[in-house]
Tab-separated table of C-alpha atoms in Angstrom:
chain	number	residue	atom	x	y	z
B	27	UNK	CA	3.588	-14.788	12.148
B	28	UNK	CA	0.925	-12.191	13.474
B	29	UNK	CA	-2.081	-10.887	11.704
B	30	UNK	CA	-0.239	-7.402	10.933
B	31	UNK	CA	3.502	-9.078	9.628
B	32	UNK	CA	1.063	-11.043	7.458
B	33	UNK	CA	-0.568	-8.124	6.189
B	34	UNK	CA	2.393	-5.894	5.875
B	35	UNK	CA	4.377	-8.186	4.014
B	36	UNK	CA	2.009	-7.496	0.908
B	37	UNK	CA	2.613	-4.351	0.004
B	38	UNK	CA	6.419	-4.165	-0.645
B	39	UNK	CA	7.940	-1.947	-3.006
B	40	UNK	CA	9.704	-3.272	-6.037
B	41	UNK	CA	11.140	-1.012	-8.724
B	42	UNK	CA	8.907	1.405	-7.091
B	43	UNK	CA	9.336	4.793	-9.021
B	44	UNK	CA	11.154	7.065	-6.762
B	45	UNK	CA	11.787	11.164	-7.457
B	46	UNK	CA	13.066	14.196	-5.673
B	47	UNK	CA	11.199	17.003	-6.472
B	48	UNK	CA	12.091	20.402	-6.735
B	49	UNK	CA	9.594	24.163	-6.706
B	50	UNK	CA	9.932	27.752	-5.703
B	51	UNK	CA	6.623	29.731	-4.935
B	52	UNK	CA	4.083	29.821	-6.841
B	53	UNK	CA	3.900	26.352	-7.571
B	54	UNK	CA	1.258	23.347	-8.046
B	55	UNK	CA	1.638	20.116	-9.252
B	56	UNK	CA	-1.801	17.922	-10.421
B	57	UNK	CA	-0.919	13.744	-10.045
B	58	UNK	CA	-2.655	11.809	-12.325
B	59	UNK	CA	-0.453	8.701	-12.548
B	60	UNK	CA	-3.317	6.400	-11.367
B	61	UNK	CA	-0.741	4.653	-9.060
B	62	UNK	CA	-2.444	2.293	-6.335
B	63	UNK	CA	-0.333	3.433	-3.424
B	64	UNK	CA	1.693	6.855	-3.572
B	65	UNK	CA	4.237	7.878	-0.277
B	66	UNK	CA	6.017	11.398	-0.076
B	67	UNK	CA	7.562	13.614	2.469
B	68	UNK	CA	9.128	16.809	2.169
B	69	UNK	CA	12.798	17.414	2.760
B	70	UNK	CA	12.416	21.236	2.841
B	71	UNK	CA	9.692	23.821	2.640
B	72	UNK	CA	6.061	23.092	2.791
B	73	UNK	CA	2.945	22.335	1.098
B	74	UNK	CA	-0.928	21.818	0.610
B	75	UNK	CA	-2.206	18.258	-0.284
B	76	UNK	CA	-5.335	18.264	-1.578
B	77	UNK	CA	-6.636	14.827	-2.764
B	78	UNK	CA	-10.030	14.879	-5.182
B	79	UNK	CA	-10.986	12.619	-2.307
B	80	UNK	CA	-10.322	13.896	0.906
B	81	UNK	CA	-9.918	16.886	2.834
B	82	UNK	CA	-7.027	19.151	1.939
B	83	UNK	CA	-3.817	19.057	4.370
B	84	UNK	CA	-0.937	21.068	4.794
B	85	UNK	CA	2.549	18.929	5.235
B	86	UNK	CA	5.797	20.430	6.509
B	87	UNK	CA	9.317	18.811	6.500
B	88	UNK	CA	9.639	15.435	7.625
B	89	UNK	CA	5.823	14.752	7.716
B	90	UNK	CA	5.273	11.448	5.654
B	91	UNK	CA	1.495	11.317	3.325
B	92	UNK	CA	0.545	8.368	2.625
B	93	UNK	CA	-1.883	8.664	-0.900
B	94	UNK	CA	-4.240	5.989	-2.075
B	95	UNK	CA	-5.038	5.693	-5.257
B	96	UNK	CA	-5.916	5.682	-7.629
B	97	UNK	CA	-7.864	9.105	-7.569
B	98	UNK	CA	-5.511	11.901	-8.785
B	99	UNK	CA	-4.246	14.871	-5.936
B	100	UNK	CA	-2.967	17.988	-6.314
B	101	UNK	CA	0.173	19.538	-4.136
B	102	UNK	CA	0.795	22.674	-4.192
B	103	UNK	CA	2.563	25.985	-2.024
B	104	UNK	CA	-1.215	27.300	-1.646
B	105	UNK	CA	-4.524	25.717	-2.166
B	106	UNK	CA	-5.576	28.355	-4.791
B	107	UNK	CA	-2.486	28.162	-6.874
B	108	UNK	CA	-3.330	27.020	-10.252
B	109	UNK	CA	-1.751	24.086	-11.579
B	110	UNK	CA	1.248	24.435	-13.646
B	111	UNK	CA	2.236	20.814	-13.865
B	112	UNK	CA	0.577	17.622	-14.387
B	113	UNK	CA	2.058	14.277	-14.004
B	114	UNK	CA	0.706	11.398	-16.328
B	115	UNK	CA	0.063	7.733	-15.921
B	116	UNK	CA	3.286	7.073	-17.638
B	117	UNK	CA	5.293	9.216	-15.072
B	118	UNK	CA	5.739	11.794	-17.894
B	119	UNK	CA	5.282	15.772	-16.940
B	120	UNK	CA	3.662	17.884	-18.719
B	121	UNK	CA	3.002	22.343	-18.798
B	122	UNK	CA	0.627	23.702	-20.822
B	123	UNK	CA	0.372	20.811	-22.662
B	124	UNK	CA	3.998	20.527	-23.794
B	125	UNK	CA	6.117	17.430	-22.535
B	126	UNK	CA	8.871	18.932	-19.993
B	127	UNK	CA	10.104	15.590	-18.406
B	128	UNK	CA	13.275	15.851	-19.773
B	129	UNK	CA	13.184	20.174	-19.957
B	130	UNK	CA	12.697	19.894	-15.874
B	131	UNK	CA	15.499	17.086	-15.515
B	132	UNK	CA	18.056	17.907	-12.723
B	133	UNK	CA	20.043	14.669	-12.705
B	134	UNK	CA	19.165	11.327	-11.301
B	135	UNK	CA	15.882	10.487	-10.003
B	136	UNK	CA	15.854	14.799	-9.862
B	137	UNK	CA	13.364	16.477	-11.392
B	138	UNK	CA	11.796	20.222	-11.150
B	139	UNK	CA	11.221	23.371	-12.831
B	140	UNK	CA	13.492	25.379	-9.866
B	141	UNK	CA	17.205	24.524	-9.784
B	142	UNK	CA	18.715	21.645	-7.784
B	143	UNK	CA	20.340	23.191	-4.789
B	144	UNK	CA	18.150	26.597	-4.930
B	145	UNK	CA	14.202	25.468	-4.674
B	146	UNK	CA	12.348	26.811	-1.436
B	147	UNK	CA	10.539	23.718	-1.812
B	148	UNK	CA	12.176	19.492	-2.071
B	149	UNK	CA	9.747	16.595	-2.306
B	150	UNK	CA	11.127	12.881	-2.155
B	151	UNK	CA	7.951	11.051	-3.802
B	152	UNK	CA	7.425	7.249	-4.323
B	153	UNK	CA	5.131	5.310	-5.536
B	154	UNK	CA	4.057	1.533	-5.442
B	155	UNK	CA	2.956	0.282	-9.551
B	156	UNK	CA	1.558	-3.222	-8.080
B	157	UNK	CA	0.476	-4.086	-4.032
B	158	UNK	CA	-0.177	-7.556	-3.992
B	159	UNK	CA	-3.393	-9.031	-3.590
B	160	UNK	CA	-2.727	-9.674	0.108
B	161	UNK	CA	-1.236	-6.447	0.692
B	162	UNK	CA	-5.159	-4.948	-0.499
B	163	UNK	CA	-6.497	-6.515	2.434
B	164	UNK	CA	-4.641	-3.654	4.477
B	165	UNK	CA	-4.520	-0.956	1.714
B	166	UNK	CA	-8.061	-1.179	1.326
B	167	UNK	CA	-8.723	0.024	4.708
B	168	UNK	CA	-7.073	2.846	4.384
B	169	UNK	CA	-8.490	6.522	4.192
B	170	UNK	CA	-7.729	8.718	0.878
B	171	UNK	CA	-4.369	9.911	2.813
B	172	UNK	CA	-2.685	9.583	6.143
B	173	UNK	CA	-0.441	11.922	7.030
B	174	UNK	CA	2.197	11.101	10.123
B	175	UNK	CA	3.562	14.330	11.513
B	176	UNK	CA	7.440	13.891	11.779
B	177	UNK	CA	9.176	11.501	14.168
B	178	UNK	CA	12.253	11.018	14.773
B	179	UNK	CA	12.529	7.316	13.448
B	180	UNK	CA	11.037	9.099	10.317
B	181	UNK	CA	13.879	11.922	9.991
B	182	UNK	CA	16.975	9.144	10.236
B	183	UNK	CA	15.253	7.646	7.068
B	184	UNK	CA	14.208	10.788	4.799
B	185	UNK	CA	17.710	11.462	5.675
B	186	UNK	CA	18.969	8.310	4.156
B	187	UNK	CA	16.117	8.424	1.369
B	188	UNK	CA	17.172	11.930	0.113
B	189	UNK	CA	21.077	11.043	-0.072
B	190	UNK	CA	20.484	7.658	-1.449
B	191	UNK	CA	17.587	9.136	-4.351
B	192	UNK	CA	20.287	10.629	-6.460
B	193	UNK	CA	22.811	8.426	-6.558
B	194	UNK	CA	23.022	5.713	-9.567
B	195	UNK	CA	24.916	2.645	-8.042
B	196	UNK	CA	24.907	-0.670	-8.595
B	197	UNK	CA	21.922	-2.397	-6.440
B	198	UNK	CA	20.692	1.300	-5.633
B	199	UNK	CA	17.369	0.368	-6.522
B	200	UNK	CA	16.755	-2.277	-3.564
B	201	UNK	CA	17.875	0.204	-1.433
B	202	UNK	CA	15.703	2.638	-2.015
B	203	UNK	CA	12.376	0.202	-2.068
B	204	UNK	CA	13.576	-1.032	1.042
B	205	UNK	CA	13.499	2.849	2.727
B	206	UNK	CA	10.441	2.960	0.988
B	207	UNK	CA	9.007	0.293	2.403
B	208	UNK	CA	10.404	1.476	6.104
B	209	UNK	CA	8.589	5.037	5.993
B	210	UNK	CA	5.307	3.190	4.504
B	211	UNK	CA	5.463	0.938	7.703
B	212	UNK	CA	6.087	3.697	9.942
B	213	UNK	CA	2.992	5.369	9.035
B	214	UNK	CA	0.802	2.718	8.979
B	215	UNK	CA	1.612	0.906	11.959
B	216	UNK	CA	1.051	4.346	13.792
B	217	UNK	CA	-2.630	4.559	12.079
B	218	UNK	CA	-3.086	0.893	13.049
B	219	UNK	CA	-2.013	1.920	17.005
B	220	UNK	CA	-3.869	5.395	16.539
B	221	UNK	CA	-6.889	5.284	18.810
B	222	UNK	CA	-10.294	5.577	16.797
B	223	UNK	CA	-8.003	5.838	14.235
B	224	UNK	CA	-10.789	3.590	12.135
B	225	UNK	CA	-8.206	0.754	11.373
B	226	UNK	CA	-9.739	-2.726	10.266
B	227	UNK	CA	-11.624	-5.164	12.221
B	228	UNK	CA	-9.178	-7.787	12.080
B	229	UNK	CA	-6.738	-5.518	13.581
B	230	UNK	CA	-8.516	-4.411	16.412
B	231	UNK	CA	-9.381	-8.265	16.838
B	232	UNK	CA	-5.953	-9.592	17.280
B	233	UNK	CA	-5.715	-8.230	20.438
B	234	UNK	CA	-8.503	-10.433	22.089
B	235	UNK	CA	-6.986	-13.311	23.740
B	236	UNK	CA	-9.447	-16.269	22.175
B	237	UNK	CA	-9.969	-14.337	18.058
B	238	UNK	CA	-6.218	-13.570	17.994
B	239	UNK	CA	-5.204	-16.343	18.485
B	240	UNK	CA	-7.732	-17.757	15.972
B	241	UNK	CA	-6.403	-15.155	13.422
B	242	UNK	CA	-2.527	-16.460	14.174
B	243	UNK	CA	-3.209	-20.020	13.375
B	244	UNK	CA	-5.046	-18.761	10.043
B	245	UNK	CA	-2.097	-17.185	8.852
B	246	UNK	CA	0.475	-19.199	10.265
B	247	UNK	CA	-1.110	-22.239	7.960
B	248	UNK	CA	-3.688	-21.342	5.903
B	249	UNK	CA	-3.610	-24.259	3.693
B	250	UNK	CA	-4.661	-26.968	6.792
B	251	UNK	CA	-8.053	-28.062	6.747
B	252	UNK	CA	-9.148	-25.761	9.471
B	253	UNK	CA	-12.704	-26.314	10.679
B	254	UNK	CA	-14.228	-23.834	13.498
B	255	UNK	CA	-14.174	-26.460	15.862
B	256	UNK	CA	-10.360	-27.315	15.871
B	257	UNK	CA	-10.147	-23.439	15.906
B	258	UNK	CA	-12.518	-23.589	18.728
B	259	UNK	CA	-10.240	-26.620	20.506
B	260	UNK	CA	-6.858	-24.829	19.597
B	261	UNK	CA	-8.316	-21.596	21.472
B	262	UNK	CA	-9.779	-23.028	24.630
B	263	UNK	CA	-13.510	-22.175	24.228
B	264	UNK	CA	-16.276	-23.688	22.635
B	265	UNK	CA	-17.115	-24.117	18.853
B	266	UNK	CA	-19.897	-21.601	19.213
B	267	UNK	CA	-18.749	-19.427	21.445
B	268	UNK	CA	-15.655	-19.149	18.663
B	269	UNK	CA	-18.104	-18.336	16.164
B	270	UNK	CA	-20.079	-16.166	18.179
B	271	UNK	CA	-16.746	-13.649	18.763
B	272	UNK	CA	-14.968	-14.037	15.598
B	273	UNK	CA	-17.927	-12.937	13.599
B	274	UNK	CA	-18.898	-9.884	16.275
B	275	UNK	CA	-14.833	-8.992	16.129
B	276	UNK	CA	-14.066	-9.253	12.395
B	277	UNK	CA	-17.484	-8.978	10.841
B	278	UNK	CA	-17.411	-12.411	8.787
B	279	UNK	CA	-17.291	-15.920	10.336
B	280	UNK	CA	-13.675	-17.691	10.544
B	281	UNK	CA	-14.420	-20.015	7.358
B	282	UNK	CA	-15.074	-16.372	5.563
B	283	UNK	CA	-12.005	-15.169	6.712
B	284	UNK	CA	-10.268	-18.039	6.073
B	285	UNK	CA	-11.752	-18.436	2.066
B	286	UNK	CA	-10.637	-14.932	1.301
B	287	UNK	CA	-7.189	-15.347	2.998
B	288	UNK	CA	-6.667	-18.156	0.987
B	289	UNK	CA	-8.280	-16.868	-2.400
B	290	UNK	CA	-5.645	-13.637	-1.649
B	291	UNK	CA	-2.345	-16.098	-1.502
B	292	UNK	CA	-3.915	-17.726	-4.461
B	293	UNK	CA	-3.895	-14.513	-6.551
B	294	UNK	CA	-0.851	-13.546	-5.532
B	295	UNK	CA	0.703	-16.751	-6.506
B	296	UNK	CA	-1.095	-17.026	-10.050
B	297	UNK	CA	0.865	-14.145	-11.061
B	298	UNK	CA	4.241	-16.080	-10.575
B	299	UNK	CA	5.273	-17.211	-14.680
B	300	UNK	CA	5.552	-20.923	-13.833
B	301	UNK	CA	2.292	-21.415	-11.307
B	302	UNK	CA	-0.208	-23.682	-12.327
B	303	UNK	CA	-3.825	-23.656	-10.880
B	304	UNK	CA	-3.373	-26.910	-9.461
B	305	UNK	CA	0.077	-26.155	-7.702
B	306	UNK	CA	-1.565	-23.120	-6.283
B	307	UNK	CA	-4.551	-25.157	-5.381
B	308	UNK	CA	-2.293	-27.665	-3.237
B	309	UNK	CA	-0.379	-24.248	-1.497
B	310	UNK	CA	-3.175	-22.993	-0.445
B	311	UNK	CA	-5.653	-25.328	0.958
B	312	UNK	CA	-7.817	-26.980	-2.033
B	313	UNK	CA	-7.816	-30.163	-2.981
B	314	UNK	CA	-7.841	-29.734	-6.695
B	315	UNK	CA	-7.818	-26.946	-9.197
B	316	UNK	CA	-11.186	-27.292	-10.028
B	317	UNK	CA	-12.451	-26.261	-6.312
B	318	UNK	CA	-9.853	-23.418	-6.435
B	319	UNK	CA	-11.497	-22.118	-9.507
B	320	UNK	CA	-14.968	-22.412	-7.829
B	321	UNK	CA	-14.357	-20.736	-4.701
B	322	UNK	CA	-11.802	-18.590	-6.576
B	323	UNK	CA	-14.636	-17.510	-9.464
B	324	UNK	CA	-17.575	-16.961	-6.269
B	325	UNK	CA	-15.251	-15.090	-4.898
B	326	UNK	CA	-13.799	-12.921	-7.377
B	327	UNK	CA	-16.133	-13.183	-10.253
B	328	UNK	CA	-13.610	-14.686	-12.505
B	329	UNK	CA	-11.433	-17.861	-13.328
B	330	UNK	CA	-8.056	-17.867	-11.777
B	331	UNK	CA	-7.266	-18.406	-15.656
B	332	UNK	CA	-9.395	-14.760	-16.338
B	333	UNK	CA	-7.613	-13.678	-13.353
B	334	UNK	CA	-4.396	-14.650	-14.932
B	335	UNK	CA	-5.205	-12.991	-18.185
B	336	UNK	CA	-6.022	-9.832	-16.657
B	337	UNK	CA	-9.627	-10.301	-16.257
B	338	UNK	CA	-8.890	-9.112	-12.563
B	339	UNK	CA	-8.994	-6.172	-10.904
B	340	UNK	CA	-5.913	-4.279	-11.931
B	341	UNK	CA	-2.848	-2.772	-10.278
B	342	UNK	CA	-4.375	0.620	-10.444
B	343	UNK	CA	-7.474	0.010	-8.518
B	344	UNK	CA	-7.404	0.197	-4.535
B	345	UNK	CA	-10.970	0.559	-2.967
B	346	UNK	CA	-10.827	1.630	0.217
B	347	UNK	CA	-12.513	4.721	2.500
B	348	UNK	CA	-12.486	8.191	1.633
B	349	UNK	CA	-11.104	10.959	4.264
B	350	UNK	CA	-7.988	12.736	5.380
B	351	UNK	CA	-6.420	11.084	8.667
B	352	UNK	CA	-3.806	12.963	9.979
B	353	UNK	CA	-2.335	11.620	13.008
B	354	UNK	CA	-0.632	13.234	16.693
């Protein structure tokens, strides 16, 4: 497995809320849903997306934003329109203060105060409730939004997404996290590949022949006893000279790495109903539950067991970088 499949793997939609989204001019919609991760792209028309964290961008059809949250955003036909609809943490809309969720209903997963079939304007809008803990190790790199101009890759898939959004089948809803999940890759694997694109250390690191292939053996097993010298050995250079180029590549030392991989899985796999600190401990790489809750507590601050309880940091919390990245 490389660094990146690793990675990617985390943040996977499931029972992501998905909508299709329907204005005419004037028009401007406030998101305040608090969701962690939020991924849209228009179908038809255009519009201004202007994050409370970021600079403001315009998107046209086919362009896929990429939002991360939770820090609310505004779109909108112009940036000075004034907002006329708000969306709430519980998905519900609101105008003027009145609740218009079901008032603005067009029909499955269709929603919009213009008329299905006649709006200037569609949006297809989803957006992730939960990344996993792993998955934060890549969302948490990311800038306020990315936006990826369309491709053609891209336009197969809204295609699919916007005939596949109003439909109410049996199993319909793994097929739509699954596009979901396709047009969230898309993007970010072209802001990984984006020159001076500011993507992650460990990223840019996998590509050196000696700390890439460090990074490959830490994911591949990250619950072996590695020690920087059988890195060093497994590499073909010296323990030192390891140390030297993992830490000037990454910006922590490979044990560092390693504990926060590991500490990542662990979280991850305390949220499964039937886990038990010590079975996670084993699956990991500790020898016993109590040294998973030590490193697991210096770590994160907290118990696995406070972790578990929701002593954590929630699903509506992704700290990252501010900015607006939109790439060629």
């Amino acid at each position: 497995m490389d660094t990146l499949t690793g990675l990617l793997e985390g943040p996977r939609a499931r029972s992501a809320f998905l909508m299709k989204s329907v204005f005419d001019p004037p028009w401007a919609m406030r998101v305040e849903d608090r969701a962690p991760l939020s991924v849209m792209t228009l179908v038809r028309g255009s519009a201004w997306l202007l994050p409370d964290d970021g600079e403001a961008v315009r998107i046209g059809p086919g362009d896929v934003a990429v939002v991360r949250g939770p820090v609310p955003y505004t779109l909108a036909d112009a940036a000075d329109t004034p907002v006329g609809v708000r969306i709430g943490p519980d998905q519900r809309c609101s105008a003027q203060g009145e609740d218009v969720t079901e008032r603005f209903s067009l029909g499955v997963r269709t929603w919009g105060p213009a008329r299905e079939g006649t709006g200037s304007v569609v949006l297809l809008s989803g957006t992730y409730q939960a990344p996993s803990e792993i998955g934060r190790r890549l969302l948490g790199a990311l800038p306020a939004v990315l936006v990826r101009p369309v491709r053609a890759a891209d336009a197969t898939l809204i295609t699919l997404l916007a005939s596949e959004v109003a439909r109410d089948e049996p199993g319909q809803e793994l097929v739509l996290d699954r596009l979901l999940d396709l047009l969230l890759i898309g993007v970010l694997r072209a802001w990984l590949a984006a020159p001076g694109s500011g993507a992650p250390a460990w990223h840019r690191a996998q590509g050196d022949p000696v700390v890439g292939a460090a990074l490959r053996l830490l994911h591949e097993d990250p619950a072996y006893g590695w020690t920087v010298a059988e890195l060093a050995r497994r590499a073909g250079v010296s323990r030192a000279a390891l140390a030297r180029r993992f830490t000037e590549l990454v910006g922590e030392p490979p044990v560092a790495y390693l504990t926060g991989w590991r500490i990542a899985l662990a979280a991850d796999l305390l949220r499964e109903p039937d886990a038990t600190v010590a079975t996670v401990a084993r699956r990991v790489g500790y020898g016993s539950a109590f040294a998973l809750s030590a490193a697991f507590k210096r770590v994160r601050g907290v118990s696995p067991q406070q972790f578990r309880e929701g002593a954590g940091t929630g699903p509506g919390t992704v700290p990252g970088v501010s900015g607006t990245v939109v790439l060629g």
